[in-house]
Coordinates of C-alpha atoms in Angstrom, one line a residue:
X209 CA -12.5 56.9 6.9
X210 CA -8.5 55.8 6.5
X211 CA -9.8 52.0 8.1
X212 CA -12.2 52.0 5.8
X213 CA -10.5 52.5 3.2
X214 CA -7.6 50.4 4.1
X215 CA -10.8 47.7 4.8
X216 CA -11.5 48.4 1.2
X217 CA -8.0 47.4 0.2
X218 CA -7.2 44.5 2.2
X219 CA -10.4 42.5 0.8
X220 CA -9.0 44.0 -2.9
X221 CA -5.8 42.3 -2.4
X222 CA -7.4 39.4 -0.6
X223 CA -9.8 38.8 -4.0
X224 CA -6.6 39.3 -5.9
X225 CA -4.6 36.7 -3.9
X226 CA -7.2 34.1 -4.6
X227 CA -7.9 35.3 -8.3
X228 CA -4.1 34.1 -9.1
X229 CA -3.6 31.2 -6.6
X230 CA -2.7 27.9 -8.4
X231 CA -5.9 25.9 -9.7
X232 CA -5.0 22.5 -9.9
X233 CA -6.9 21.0 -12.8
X234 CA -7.9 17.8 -13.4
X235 CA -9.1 16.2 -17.0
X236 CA -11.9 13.9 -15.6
X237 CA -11.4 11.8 -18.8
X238 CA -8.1 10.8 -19.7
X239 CA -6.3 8.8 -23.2
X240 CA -4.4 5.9 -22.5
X241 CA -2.2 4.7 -25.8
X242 CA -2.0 0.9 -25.4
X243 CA 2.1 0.9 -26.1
X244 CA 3.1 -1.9 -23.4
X245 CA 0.3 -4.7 -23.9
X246 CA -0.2 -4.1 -27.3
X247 CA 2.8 -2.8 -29.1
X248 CA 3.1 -4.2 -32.6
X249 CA 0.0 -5.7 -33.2
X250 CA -1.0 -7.3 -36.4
X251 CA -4.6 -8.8 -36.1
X252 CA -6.9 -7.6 -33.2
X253 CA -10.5 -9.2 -31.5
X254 CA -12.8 -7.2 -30.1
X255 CA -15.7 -8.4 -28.4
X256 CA -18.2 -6.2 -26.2
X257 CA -18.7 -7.4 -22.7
X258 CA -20.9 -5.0 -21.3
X259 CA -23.5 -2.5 -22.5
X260 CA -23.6 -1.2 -26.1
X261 CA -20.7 -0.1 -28.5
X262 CA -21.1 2.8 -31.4
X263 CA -19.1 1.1 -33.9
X264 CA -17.3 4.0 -36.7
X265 CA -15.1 3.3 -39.9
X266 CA -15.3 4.9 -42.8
X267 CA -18.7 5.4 -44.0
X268 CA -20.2 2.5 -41.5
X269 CA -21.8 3.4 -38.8
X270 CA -23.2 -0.1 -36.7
X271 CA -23.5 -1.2 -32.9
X272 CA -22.4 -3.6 -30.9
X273 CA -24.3 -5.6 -28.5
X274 CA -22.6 -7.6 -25.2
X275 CA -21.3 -10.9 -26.7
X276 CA -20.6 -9.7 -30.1
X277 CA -17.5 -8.9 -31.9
X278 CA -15.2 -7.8 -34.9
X279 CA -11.6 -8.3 -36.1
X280 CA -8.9 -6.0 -37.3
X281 CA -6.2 -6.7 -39.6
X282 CA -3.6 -5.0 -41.5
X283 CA -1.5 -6.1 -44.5
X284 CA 1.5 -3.3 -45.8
X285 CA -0.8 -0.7 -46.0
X286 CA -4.7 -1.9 -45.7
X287 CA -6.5 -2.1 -43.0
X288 CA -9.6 -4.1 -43.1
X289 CA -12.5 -4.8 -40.6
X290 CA -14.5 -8.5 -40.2
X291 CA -17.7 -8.3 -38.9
X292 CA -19.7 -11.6 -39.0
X293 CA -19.4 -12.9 -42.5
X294 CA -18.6 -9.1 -43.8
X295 CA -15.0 -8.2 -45.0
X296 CA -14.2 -4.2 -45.3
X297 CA -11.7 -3.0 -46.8
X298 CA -11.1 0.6 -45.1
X299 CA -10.0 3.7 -47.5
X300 CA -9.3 5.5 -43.9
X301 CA -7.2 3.7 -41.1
X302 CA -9.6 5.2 -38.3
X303 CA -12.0 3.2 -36.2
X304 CA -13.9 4.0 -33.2
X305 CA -15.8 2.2 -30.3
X306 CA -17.8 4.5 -28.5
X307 CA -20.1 3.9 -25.7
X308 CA -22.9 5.9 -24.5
X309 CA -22.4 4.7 -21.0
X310 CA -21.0 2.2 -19.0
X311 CA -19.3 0.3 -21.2
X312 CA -16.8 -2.3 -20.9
X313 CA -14.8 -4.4 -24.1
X314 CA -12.2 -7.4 -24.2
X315 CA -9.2 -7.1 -26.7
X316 CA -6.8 -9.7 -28.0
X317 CA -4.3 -10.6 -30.1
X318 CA -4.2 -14.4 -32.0
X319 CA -3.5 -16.8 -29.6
X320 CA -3.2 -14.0 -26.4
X321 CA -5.2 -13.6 -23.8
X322 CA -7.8 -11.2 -23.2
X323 CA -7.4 -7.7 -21.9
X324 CA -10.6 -6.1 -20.5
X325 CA -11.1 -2.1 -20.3
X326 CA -13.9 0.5 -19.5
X327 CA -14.5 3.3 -21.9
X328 CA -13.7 3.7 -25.7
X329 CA -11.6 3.0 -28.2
X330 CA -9.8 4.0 -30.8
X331 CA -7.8 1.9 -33.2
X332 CA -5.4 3.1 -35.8
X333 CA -3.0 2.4 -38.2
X334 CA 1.1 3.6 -37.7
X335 CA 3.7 2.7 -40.2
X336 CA 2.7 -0.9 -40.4
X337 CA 1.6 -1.4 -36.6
X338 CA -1.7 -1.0 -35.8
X339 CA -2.2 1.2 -32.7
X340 CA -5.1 1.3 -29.7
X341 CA -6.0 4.2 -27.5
X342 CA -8.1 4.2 -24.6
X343 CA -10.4 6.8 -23.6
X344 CA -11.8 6.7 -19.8
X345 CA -12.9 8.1 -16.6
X346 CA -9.5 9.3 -15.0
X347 CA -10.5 7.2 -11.4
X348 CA -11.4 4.6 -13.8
X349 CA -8.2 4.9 -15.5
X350 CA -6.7 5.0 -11.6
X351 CA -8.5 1.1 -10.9
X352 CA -6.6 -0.3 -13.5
X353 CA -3.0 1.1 -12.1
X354 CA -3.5 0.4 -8.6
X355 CA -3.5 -3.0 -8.5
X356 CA -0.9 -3.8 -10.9
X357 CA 1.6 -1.7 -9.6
X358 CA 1.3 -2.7 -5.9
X359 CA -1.6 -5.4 -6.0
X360 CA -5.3 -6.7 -5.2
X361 CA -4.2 -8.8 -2.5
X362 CA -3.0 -6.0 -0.1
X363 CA -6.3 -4.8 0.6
X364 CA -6.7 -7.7 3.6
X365 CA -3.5 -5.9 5.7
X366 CA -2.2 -3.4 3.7
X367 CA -5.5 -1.4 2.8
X368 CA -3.4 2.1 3.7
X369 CA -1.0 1.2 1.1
X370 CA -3.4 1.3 -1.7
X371 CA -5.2 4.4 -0.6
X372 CA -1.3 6.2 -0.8
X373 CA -0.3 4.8 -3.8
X374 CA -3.9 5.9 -5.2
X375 CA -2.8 9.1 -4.3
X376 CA 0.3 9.0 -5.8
X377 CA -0.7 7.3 -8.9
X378 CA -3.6 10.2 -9.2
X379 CA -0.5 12.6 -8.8
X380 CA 1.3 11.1 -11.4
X381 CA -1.2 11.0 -14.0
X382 CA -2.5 15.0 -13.6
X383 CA 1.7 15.5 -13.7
X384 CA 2.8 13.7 -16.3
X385 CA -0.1 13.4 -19.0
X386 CA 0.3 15.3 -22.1
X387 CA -1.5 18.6 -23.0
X388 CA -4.0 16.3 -24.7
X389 CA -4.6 14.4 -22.0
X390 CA -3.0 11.6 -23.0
X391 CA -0.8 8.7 -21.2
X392 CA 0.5 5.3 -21.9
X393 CA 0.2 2.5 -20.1
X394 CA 3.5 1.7 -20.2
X395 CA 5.9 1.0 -16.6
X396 CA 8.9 1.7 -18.6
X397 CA 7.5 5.0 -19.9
X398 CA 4.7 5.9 -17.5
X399 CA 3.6 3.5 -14.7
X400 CA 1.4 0.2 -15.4
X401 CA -1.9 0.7 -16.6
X402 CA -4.3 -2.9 -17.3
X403 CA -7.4 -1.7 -17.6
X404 CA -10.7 -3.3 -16.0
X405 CA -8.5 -7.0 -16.2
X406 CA -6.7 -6.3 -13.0
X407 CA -9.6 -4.2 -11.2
X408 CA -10.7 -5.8 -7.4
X409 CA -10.0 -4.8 -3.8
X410 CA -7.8 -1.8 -4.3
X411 CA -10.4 -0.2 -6.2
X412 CA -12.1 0.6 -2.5
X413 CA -8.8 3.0 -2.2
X414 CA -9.3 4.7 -5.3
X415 CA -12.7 5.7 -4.5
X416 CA -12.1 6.4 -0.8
X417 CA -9.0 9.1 -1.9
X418 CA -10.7 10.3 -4.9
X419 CA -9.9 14.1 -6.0
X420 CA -6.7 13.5 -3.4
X421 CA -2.6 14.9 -4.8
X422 CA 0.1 15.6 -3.4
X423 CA 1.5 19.1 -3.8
X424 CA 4.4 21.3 -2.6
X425 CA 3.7 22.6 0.5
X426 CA 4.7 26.3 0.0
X427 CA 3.3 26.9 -4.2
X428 CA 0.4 24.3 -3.4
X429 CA 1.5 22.9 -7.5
X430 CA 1.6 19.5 -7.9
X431 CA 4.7 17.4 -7.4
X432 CA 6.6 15.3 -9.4
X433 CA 5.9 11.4 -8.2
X434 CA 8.3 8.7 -8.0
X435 CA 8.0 5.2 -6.3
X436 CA 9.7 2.0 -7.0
X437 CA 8.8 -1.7 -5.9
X438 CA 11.7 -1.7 -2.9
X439 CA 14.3 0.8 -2.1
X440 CA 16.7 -1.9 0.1
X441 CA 16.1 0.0 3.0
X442 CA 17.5 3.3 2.6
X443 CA 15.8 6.1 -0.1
X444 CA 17.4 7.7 -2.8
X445 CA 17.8 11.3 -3.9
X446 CA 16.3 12.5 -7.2
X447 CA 19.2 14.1 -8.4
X448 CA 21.2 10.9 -8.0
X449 CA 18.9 9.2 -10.2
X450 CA 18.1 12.0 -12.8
X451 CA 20.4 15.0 -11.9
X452 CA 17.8 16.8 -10.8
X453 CA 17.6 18.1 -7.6
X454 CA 14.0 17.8 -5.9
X455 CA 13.4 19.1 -2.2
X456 CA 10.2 16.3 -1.9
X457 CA 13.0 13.8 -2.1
X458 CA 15.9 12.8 0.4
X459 CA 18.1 10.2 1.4
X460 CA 17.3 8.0 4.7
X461 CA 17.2 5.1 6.1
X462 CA 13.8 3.2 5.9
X463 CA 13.1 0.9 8.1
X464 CA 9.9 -0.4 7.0
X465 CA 11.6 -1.8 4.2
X466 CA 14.3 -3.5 5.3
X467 CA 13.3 -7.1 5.8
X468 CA 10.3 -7.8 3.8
X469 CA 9.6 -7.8 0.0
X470 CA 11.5 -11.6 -0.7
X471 CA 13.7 -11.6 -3.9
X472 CA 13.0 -7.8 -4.4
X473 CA 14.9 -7.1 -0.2
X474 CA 18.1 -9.2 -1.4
X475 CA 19.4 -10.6 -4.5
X476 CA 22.8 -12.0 -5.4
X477 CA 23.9 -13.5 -8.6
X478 CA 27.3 -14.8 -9.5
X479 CA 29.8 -14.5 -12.3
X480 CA 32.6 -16.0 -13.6
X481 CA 35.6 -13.5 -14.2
X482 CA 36.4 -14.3 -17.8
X483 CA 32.6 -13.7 -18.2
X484 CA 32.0 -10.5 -16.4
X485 CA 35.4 -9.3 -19.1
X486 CA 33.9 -10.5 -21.9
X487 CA 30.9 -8.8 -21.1
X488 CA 32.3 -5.4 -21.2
X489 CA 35.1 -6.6 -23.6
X490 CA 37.7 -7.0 -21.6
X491 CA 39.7 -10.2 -20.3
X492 CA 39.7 -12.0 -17.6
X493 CA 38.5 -9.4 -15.1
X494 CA 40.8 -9.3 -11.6
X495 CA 39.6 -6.4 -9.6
X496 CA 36.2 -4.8 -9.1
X497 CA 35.7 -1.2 -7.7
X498 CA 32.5 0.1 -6.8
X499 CA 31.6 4.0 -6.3
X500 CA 28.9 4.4 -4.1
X501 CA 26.5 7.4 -2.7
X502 CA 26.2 8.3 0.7
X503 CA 23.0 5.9 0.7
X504 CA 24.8 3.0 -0.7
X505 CA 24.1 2.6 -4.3
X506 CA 26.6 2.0 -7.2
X507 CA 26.9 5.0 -9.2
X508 CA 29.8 3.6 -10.9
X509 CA 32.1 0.1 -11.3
X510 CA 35.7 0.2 -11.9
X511 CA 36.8 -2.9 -13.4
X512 CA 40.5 -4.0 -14.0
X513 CA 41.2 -7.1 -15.9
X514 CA 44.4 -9.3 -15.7
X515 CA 46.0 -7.3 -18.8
X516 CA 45.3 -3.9 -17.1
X517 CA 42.6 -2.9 -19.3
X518 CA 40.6 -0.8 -17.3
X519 CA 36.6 0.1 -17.7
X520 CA 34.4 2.1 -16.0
X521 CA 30.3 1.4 -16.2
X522 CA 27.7 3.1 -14.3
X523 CA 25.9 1.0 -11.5
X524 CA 22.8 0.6 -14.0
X525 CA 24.1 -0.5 -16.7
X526 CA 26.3 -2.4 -14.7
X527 CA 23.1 -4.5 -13.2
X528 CA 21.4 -5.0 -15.9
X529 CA 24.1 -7.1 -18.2
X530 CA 23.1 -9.7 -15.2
X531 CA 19.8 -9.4 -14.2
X532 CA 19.1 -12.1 -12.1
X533 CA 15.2 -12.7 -13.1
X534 CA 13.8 -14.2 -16.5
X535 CA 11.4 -11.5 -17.3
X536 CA 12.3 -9.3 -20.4
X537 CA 13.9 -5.7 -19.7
X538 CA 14.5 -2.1 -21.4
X539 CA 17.7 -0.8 -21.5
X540 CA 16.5 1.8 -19.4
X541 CA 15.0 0.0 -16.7
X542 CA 15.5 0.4 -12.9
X543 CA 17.1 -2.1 -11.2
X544 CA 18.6 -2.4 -7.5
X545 CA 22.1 -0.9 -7.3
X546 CA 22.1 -1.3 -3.6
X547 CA 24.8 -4.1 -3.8
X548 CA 28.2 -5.1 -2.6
X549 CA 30.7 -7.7 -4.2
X550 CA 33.1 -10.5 -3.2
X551 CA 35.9 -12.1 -5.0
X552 CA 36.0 -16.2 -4.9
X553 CA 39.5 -17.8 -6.4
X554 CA 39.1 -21.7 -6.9
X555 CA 41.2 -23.9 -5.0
X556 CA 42.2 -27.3 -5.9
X557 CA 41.9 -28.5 -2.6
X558 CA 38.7 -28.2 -0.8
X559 CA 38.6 -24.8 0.1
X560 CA 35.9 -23.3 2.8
X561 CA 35.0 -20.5 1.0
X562 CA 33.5 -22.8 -1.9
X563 CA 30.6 -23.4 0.2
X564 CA 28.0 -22.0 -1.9
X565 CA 29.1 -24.5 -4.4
X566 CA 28.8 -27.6 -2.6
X567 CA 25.1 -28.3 -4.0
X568 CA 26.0 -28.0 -7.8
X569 CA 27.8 -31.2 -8.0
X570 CA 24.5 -33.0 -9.8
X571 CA 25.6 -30.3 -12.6
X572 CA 29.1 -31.3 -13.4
X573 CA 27.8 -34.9 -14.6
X574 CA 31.0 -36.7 -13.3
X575 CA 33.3 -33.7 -12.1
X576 CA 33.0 -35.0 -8.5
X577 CA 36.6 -33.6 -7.7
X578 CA 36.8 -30.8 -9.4
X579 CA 35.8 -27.6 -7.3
X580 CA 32.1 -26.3 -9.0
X581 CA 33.2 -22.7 -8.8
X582 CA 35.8 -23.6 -11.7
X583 CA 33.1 -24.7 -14.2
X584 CA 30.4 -22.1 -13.1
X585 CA 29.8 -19.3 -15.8
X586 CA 27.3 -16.9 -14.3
X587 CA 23.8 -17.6 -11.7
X588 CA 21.6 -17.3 -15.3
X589 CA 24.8 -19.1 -17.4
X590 CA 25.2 -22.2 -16.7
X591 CA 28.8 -24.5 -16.6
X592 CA 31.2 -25.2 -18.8
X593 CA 32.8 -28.4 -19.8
X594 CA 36.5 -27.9 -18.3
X595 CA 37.7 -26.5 -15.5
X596 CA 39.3 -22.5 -15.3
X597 CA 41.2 -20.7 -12.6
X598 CA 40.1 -17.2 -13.4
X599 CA 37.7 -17.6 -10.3
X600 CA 34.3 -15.9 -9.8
X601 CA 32.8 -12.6 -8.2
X602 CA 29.7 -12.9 -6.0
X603 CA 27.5 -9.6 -6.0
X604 CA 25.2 -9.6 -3.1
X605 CA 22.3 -7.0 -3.3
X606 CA 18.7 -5.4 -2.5
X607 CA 16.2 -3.1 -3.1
X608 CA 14.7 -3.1 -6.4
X609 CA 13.9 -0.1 -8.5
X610 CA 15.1 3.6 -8.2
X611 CA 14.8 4.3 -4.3
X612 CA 13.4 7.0 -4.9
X613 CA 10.3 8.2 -3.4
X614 CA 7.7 5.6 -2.1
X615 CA 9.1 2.3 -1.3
X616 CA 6.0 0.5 -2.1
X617 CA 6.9 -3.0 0.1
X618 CA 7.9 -0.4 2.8
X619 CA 4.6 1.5 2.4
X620 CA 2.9 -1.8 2.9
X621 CA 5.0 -2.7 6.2
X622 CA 3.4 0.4 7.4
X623 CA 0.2 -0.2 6.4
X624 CA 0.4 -3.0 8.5
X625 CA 1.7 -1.5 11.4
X626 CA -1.3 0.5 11.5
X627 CA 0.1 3.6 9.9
X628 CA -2.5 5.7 7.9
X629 CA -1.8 6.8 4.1
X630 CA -1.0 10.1 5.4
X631 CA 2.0 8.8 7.8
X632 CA 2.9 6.8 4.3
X633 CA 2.9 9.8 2.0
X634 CA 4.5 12.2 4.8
X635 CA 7.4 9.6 5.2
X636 CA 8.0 9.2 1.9
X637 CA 7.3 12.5 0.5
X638 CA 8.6 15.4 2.0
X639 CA 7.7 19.2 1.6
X640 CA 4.5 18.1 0.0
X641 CA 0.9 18.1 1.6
X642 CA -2.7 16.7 0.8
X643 CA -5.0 18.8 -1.2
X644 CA -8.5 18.2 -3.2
X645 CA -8.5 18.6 -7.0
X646 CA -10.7 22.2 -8.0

């Protein structure tokens, strides 16, 4: 009777157990505001591409076949729709795109290019911007992040690579998307989202890891996902990053990134001292200090200039007054702070160390004698017209991003080394396991 009834008990508690375990749930459709390819728009064309489009604005209620389309403009505070040789003027800034099924539209702004996406659509009006939201599948939503964050042409060697970062992406979006269910496509907010435009190869990983996160390994929730494009060969702690601590994260060297990635494994850009001053408003700067964690990266630079004005920046902000690319940043990007820096003092004589220089003499029209590094402002700065002696500073760096979590040039090196997407998500992510969505 007492092991029956302790029988009785065990399968109570047992049923109990499992009645309170963590669900993980999973929106199968997801929003997606439009904030990073279309953030101030003014005018918009639409045009359907595939299947048919429920077309909604304020009384109207029309289709759209494939091939046809419609304009949207705003002026102050009207909002007005063209449809073939028909101008409304809308009392209500809301229209909708629906399709039943299967339905795939194009989007541009004068003179842009297209942007393809599945799903529907909604546009509205904010302050004087006219804003777009996306509705989809979530895996659908997953093909159009994929590629663009790592890309397309990965799936020939690096096929593993996609299926983790499928995985992780998945992770991020159930993690991070609003109670709503909504998301932006945004990098700088969120991570990169492009719709059907950049769908190909990698959406073979998408499908192939469907329903798969990543979640702690003891509560079985979902973790919090970080990756970056190259971590210069050693990871990055989260709490170094965003003061907080998180056990799926840890410094360590990574070998699989170390060597491969191009611009993004090593950069280096110069500067002239009186314009690294100036650019923190000091003079001339004479000394340069950096502060480093344990894996390497600047957390801080200490600069002195020739008055004794001192100034201390953090590694990030630090980086960024220099970025050594021509694409546009946020203030709040990630950049590589995995970097070490040299002092050069210009010589009149021909000095070894001026090396680097040697090839710039086609730039100082005429200036044959006088040593380059004396005219040089910065790598992105240009020269100037006479000579200085304030010398220059040579910052030599890699990695590019955070660091932390997935490195995802180092996740490819393993791919192609014949590591699975499991070995890649357990190198890069520790204390966390695989698990289906419920």
């Amino acid at each position: 009777m007492i092991a029956k009834v302790k029988q009785v008990v065990f399968l109570f508690v047992w049923v109990l157990a499992l009645f309170f375990l963590p669900k993980v749930c999973y929106a199968e459709k997801v929003t997606v505001d439009l904030v990073w390819k279309f953030s101030q728009p003014g005018w918009l064309e639409f045009e359907v591409t595939q299947g048919v489009y429920l077309l909604n604005y304020d009384q109207v209620n029309s289709s759209l076949q494939a091939g046809q389309s419609l304009k949207v403009g705003q002026s102050g505070i009207t909002v007005f729709v063209y449809q073939g040789n028909k101008l409304s003027v809308l009392n209500k800034p809301l229209i909708r795109f629906t399709t039943p099924g299967g339905g795939i539209f194009r989007v541009r702004e004068p003179g842009k290019d297209w942007v393809s996406y599945r799903g529907n659509l909604v546009v509205t009006k904010e302050g004087i911007d006219l804003k777009l939201a996306n509705t989809l599948d979530s895996e659908d939503y997953l093909k159009g992040v994929v590629p663009i964050e790592m890309s397309n042409a990965w799936a020939e060697k690096g096929y593993e690579a996609l299926k983790a970062q499928a995985v992780a992406a998945r992770t991020y979006l159930l993690k991070n998307m609003d109670s709503n269910g909504r998301i932006t496509d945004s990098p700088d907010i969120h991570q990169a989202y492009w719709g059907k435009t950049v769908e190909g190869e990698a959406s073979r990983a998408v499908e192939a890891t469907k329903g798969e996160i990543l979640v702690d390994s003891q509560s079985g929730e979902p973790i919090s996902i970080y990756y970056s494009s190259h971590n210069g060969g050693f990871s990055e702690e989260a709490q170094h990053v965003w003061q907080n601590y998180d056990p799926h994260y840890v410094s360590q060297p990574d070998p699989f990134s170390d060597g491969i990635g191009g611009n993004v494994n090593h950069w280096s850009f110069w500067v002239a001292a009186d314009v690294l001053g100036n650019s923190f408003g000091l003079s001339p700067i004479r000394t340069v200090k950096l502060k480093k964690y344990p894996s390497g990266r600047v957390y801080a630079v200490n600069l002195v200039d020739w008055l004794g004005q001192e100034k201390t920046v953090t590694g990030g902000e630090f980086v960024r007054k220099f970025y050594p690319y021509g694409k546009e940043i946020t203030k709040d990007s990630f950049l590589g702070r995995l970097f070490e820096v040299e002092y050069f003092l210009p010589k009149p004589s021909g000095d070894k160390s001026l090396n680097p220089f040697l090839g710039l003499n086609n730039l100082t029209a005429g200036n044959k004698n006088v040593p380059q590094i004396s005219l040089f402002k910065s790598s992105n700065g240009g020269l100037t017209e006479k000579p200085r002696d304030v010398g220059m500073f040579h910052f030599n760096g890699r990695g590019w991003g955070h660091g932390v979590g997935m490195s995802q040039w180092g996740a490819y090196n393993m791919a192609m080394k014949g590591y699975s997407y499991k070995n890649i998500l357990s190198f890069y992510y520790k204390n966390s396991k695989l698990a289906d969505i419920i």
